[in-house]
PDB file of C-alpha atoms in Angstrom:
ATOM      1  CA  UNK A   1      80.836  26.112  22.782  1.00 36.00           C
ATOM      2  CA  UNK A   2      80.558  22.711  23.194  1.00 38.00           C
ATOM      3  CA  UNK A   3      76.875  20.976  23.006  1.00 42.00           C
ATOM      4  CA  UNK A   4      75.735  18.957  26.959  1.00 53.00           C
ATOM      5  CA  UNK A   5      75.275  15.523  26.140  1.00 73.00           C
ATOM      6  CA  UNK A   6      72.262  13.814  26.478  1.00 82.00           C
ATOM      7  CA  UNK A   7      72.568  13.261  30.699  1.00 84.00           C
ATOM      8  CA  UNK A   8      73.790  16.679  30.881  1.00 85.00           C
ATOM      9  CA  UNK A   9      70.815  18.248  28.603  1.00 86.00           C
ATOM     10  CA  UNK A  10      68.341  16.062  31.120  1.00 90.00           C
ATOM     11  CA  UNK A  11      69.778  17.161  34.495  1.00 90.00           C
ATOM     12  CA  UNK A  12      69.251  20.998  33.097  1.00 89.00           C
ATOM     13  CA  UNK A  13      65.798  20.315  31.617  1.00 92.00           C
ATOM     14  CA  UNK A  14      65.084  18.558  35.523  1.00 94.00           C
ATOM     15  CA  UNK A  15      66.430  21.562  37.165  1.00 93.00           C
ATOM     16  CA  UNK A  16      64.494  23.561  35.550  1.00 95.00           C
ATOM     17  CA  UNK A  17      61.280  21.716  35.902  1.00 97.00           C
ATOM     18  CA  UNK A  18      61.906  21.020  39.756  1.00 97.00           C
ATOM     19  CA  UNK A  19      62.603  25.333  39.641  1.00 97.00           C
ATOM     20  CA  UNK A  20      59.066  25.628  38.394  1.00 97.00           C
ATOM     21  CA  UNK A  21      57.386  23.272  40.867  1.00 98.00           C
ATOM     22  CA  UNK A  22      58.954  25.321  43.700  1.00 98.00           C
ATOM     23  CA  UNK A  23      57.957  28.932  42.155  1.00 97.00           C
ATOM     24  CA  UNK A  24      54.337  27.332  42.197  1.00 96.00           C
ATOM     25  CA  UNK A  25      54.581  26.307  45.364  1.00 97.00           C
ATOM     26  CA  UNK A  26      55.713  29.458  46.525  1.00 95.00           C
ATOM     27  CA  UNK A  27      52.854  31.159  44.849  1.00 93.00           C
ATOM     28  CA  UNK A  28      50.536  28.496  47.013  1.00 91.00           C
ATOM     29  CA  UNK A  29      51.946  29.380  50.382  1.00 90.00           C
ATOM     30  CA  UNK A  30      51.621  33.234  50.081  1.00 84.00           C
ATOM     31  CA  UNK A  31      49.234  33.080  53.316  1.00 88.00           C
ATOM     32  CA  UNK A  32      51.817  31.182  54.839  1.00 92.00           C
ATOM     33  CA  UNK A  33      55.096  32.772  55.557  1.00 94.00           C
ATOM     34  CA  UNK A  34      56.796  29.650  57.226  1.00 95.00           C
ATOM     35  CA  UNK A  35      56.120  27.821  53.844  1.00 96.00           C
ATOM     36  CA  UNK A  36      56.727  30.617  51.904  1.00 95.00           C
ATOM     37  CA  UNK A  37      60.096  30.828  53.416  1.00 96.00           C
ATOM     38  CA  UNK A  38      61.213  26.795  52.828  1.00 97.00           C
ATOM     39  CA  UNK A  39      59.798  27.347  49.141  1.00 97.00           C
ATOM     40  CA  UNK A  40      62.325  30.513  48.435  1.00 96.00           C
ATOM     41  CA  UNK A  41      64.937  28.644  50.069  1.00 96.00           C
ATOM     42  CA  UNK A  42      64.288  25.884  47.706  1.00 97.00           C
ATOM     43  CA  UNK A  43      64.647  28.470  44.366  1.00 96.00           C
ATOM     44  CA  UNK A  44      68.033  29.730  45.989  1.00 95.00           C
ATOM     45  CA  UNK A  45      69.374  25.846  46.353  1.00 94.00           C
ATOM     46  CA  UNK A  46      67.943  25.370  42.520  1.00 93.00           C
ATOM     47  CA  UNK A  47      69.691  28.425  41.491  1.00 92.00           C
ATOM     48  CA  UNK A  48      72.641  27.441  42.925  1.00 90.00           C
ATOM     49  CA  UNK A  49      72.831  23.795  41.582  1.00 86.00           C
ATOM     50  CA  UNK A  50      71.877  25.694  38.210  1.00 81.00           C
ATOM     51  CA  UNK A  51      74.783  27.750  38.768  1.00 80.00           C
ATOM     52  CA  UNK A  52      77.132  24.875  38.832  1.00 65.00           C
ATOM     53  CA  UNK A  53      76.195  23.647  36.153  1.00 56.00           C
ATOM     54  CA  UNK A  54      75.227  25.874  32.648  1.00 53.00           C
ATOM     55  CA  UNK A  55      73.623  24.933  29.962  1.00 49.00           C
ATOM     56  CA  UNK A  56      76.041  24.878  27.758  1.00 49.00           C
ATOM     57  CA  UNK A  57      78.914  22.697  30.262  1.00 50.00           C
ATOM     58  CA  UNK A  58      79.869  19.136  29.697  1.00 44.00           C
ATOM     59  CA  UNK A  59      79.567  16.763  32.696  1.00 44.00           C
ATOM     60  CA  UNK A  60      83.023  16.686  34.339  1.00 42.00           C
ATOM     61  CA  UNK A  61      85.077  13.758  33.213  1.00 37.00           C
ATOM     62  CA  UNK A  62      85.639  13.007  36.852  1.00 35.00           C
ATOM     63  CA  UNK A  63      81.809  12.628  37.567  1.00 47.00           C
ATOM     64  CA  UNK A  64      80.398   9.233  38.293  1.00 33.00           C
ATOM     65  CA  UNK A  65      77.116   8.778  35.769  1.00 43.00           C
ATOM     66  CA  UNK A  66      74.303   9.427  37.550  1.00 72.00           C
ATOM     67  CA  UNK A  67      71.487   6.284  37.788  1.00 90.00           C
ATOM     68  CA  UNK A  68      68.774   5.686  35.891  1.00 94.00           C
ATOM     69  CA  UNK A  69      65.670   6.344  37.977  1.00 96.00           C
ATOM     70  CA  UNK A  70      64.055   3.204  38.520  1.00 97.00           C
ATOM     71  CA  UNK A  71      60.386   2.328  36.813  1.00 98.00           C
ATOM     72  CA  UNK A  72      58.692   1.409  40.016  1.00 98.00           C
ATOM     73  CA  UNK A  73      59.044   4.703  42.660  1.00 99.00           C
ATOM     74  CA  UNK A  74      57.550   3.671  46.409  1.00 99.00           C
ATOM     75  CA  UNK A  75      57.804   6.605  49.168  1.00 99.00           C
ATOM     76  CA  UNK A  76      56.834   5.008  52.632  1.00 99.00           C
ATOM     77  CA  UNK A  77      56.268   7.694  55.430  1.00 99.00           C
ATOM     78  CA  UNK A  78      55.940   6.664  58.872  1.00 98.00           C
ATOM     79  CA  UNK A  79      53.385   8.029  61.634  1.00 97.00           C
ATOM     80  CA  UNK A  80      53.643  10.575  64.253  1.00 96.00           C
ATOM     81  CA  UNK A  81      56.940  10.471  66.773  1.00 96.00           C
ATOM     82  CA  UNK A  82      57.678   7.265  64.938  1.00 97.00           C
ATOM     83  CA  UNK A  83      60.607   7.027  62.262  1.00 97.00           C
ATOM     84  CA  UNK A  84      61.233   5.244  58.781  1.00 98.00           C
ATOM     85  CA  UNK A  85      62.521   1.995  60.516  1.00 98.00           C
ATOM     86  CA  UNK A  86      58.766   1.294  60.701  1.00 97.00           C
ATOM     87  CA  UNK A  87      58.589   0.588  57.183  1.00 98.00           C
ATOM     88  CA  UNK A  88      61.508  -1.392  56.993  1.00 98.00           C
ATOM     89  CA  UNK A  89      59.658  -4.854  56.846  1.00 98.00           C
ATOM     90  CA  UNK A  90      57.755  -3.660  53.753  1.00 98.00           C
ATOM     91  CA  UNK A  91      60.346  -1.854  51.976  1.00 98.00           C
ATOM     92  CA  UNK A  92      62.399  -4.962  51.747  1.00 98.00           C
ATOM     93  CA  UNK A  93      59.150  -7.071  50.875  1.00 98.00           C
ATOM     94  CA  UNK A  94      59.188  -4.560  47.825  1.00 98.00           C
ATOM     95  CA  UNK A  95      61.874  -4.867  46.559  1.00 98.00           C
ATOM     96  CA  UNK A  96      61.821  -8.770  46.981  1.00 97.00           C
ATOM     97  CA  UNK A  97      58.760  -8.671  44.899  1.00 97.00           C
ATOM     98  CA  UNK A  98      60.273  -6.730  41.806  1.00 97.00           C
ATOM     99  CA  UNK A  99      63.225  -8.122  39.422  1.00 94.00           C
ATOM    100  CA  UNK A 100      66.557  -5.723  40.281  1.00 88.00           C
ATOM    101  CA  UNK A 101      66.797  -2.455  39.502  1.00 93.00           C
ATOM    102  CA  UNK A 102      63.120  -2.379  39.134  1.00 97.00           C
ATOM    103  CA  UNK A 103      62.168  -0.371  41.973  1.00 98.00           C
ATOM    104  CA  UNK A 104      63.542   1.947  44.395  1.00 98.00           C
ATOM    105  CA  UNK A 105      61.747   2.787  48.045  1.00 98.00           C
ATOM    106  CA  UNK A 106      62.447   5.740  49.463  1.00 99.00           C
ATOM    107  CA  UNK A 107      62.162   5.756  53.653  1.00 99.00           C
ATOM    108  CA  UNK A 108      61.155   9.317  54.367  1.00 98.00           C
ATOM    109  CA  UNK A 109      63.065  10.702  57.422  1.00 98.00           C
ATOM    110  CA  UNK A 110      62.158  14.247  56.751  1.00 98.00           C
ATOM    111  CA  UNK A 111      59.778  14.580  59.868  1.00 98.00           C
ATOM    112  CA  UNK A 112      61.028  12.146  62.188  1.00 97.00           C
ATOM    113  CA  UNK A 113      60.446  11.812  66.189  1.00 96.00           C
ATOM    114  CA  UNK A 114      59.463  15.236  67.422  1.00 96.00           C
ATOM    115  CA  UNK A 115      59.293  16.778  63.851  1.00 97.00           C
ATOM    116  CA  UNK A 116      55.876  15.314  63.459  1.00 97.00           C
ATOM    117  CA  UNK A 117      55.086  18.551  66.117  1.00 96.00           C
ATOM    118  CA  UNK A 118      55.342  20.619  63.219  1.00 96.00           C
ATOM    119  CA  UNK A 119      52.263  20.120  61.946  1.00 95.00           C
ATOM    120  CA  UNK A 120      50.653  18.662  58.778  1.00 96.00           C
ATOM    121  CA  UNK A 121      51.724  22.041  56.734  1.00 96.00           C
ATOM    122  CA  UNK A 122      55.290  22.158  57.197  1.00 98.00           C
ATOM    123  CA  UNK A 123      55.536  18.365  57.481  1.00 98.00           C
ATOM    124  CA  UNK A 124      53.823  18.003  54.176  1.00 98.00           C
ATOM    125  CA  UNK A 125      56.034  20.244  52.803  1.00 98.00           C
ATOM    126  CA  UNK A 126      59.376  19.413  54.070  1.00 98.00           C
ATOM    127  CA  UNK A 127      58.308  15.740  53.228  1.00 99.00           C
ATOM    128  CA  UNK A 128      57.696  16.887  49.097  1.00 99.00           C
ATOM    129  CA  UNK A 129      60.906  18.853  49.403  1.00 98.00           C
ATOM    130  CA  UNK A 130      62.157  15.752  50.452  1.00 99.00           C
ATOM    131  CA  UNK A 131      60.847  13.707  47.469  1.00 99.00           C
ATOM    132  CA  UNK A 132      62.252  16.419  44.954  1.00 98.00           C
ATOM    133  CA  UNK A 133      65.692  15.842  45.871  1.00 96.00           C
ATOM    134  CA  UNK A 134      65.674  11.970  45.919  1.00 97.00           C
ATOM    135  CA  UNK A 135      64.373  12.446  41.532  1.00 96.00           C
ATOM    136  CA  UNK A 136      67.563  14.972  41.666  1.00 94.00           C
ATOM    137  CA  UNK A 137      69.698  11.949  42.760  1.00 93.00           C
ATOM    138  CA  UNK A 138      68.944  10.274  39.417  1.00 95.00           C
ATOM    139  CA  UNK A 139      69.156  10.697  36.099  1.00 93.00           C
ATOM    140  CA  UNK A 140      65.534  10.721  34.564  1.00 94.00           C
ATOM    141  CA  UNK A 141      64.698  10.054  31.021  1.00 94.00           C
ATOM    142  CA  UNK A 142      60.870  11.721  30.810  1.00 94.00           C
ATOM    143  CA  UNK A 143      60.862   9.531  27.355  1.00 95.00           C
ATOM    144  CA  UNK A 144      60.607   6.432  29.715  1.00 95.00           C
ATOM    145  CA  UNK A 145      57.293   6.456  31.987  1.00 96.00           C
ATOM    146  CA  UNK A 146      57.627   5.688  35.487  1.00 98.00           C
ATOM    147  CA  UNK A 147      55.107   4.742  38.125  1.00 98.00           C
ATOM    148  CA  UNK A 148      54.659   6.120  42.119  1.00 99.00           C
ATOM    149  CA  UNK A 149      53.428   4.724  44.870  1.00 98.00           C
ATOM    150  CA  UNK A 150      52.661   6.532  48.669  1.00 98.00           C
ATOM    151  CA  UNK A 151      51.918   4.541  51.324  1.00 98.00           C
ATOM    152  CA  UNK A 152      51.779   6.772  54.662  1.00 98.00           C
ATOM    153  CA  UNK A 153      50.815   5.397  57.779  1.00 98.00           C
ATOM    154  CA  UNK A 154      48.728   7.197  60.654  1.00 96.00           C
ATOM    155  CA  UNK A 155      49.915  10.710  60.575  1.00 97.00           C
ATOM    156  CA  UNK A 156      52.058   9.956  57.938  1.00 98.00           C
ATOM    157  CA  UNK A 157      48.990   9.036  56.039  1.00 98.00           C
ATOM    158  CA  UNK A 158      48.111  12.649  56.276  1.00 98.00           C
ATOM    159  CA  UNK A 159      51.418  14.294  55.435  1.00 98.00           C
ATOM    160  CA  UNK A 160      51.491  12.391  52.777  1.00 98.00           C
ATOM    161  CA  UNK A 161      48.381  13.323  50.953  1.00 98.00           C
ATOM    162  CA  UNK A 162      49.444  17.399  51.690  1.00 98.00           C
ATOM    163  CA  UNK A 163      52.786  16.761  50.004  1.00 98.00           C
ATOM    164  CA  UNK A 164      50.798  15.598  46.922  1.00 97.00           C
ATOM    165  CA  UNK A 165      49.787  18.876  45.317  1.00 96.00           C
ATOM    166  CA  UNK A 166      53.511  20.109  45.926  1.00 98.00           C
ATOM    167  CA  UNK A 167      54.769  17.438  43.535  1.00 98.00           C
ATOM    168  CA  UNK A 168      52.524  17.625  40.613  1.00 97.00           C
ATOM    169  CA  UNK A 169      54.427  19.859  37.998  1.00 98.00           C
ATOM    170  CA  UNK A 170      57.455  18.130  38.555  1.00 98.00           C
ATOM    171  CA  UNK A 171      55.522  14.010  38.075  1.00 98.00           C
ATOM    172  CA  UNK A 172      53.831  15.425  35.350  1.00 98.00           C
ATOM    173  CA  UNK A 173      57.479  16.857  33.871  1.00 98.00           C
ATOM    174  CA  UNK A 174      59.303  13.837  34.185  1.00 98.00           C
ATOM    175  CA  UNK A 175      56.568  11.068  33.360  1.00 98.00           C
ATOM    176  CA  UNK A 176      56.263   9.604  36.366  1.00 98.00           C
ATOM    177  CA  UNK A 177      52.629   8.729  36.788  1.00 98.00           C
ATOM    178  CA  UNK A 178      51.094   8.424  40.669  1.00 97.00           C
ATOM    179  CA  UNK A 179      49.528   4.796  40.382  1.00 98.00           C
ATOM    180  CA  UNK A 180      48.713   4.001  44.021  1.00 97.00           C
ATOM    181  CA  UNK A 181      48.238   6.197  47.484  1.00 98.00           C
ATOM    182  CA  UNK A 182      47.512   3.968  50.549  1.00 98.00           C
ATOM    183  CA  UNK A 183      47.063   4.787  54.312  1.00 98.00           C
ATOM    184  CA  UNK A 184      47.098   2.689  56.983  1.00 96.00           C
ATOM    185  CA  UNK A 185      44.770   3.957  60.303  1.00 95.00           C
ATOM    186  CA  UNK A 186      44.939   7.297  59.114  1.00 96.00           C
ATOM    187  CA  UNK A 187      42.473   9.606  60.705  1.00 93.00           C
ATOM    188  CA  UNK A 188      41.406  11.556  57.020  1.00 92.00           C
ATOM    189  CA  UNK A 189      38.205  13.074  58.711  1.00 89.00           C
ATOM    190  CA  UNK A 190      39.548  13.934  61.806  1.00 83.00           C
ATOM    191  CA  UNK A 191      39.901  12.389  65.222  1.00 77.00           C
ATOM    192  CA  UNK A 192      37.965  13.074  68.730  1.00 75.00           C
ATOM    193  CA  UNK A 193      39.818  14.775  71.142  1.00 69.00           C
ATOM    194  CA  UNK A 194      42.009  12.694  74.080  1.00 65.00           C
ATOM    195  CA  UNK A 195      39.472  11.889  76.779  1.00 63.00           C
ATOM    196  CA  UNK A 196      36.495  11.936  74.203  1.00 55.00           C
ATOM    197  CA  UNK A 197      35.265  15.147  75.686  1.00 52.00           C
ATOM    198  CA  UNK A 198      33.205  15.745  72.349  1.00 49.00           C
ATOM    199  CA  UNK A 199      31.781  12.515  72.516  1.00 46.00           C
ATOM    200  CA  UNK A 200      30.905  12.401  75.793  1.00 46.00           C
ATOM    201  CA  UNK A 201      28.634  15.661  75.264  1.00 43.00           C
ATOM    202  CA  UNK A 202      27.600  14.775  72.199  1.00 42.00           C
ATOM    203  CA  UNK A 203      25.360  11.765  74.358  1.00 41.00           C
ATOM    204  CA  UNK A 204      24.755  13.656  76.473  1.00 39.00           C
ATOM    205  CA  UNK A 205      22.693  16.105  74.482  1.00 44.00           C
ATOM    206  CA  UNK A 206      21.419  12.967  72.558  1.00 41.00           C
ATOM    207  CA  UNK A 207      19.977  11.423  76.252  1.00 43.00           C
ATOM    208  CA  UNK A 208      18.654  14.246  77.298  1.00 41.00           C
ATOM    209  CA  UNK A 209      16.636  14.847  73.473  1.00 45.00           C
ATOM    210  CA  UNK A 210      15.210  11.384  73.670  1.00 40.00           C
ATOM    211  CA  UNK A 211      14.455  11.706  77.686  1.00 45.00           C
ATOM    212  CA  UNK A 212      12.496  15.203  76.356  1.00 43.00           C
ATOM    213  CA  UNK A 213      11.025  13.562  73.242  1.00 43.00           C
ATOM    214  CA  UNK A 214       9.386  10.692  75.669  1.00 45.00           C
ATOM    215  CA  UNK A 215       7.760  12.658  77.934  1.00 46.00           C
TER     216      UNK A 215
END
């Protein structure tokens, strides 16, 4: 049988590495049976692309290369019932402040609108799912190190830093090293309830203390 050239031997070794983030991830989300579910759907889309292509197949002569994975990886993800058009400003600031083919920005669109809804679980994870198929778009030469860069806003902010642990196996595989995670108004320890409720009781008990300590 004929020996996979060098692409061919990289998309299999990145199949295979995205395969084992997933199985992790599926081992993570046990307690979860909604995540548990997108993970094993993940292995049977993984299986299937590793179906397609074996080992031991040369790339189809009719195949378009695949493109080199840029050095400089941004993933912008927007806030809560917004979508990735908010991010458009930036993304092309980004790419005006890197020489071509120097960077790549990737708009997430996985939760947009009313997907937010979902919650910071499954938006976290449809959001890494989401990252793992934009590497599959490329071909990705772990010999050549690569940086990442998050930058969530609101919401996003949040989603973003859930999808994090999803996508460490497969950075780590490919040599893409996470330089920078920045959030913009994101509420990391929480936000008070609308109408300040908590707040307003939380005064309350503090006027009524000092009223008690003063007499």
């Amino acid at each position: 049988m004929a020996t996979p050239d060098g692409r061919t031997a990289r998309h299999w070794r990145h199949l295979q590495a995205q395969r084992r983030q997933a199985e992790s991830n599926c081992s993570i989300a046990q307690d979860t049976p909604t995540i548990q579910t997108m993970w094993a759907e993940r292995l049977r889309h993984l299986d299937a692309l590793q179906g397609i292509l074996p080992e031991s197949q040369q790339p189809s002569s009719e195949a378009p290369p695949k493109e080199s994975l840029q050095p400089n990886i941004y993933v912008l993800v927007h806030g809560n019932n917004s979508t990735p058009a908010d991010f458009d400003k930036l993304a092309r600031c980004l790419y005006r402040s890197h020489a071509p083919d120097e960077c790549v920005v990737l708009q997430s669109a996985g939760n947009t609108g009313y997907l937010t809804r979902r919650g910071i679980a499954v938006c976290g994870t449809v959001l890494a799912i989401e990252v793992l198929d934009f590497l599959l778009r490329y071909d990705v030469d772990p010999t050549q190190p690569r940086q990442l860069s998050i930058v969530g806003h609101s919401f996003g902010g949040l989603i973003a830093r859930y999808s994090l642990v999803l996508l460490q196996h497969i950075l780590s595989a490919l040599c893409i090293t996470p330089v920078s995670f920045a959030t913009l108004c994101t509420p990391h320890l929480g936000s008070r309830r609308p109408g300040g409720g908590m707040w307003k009781v939380y005064s309350f008990a503090t006027s009524v203390g000092l009223d008690c300590a003063c007499m």
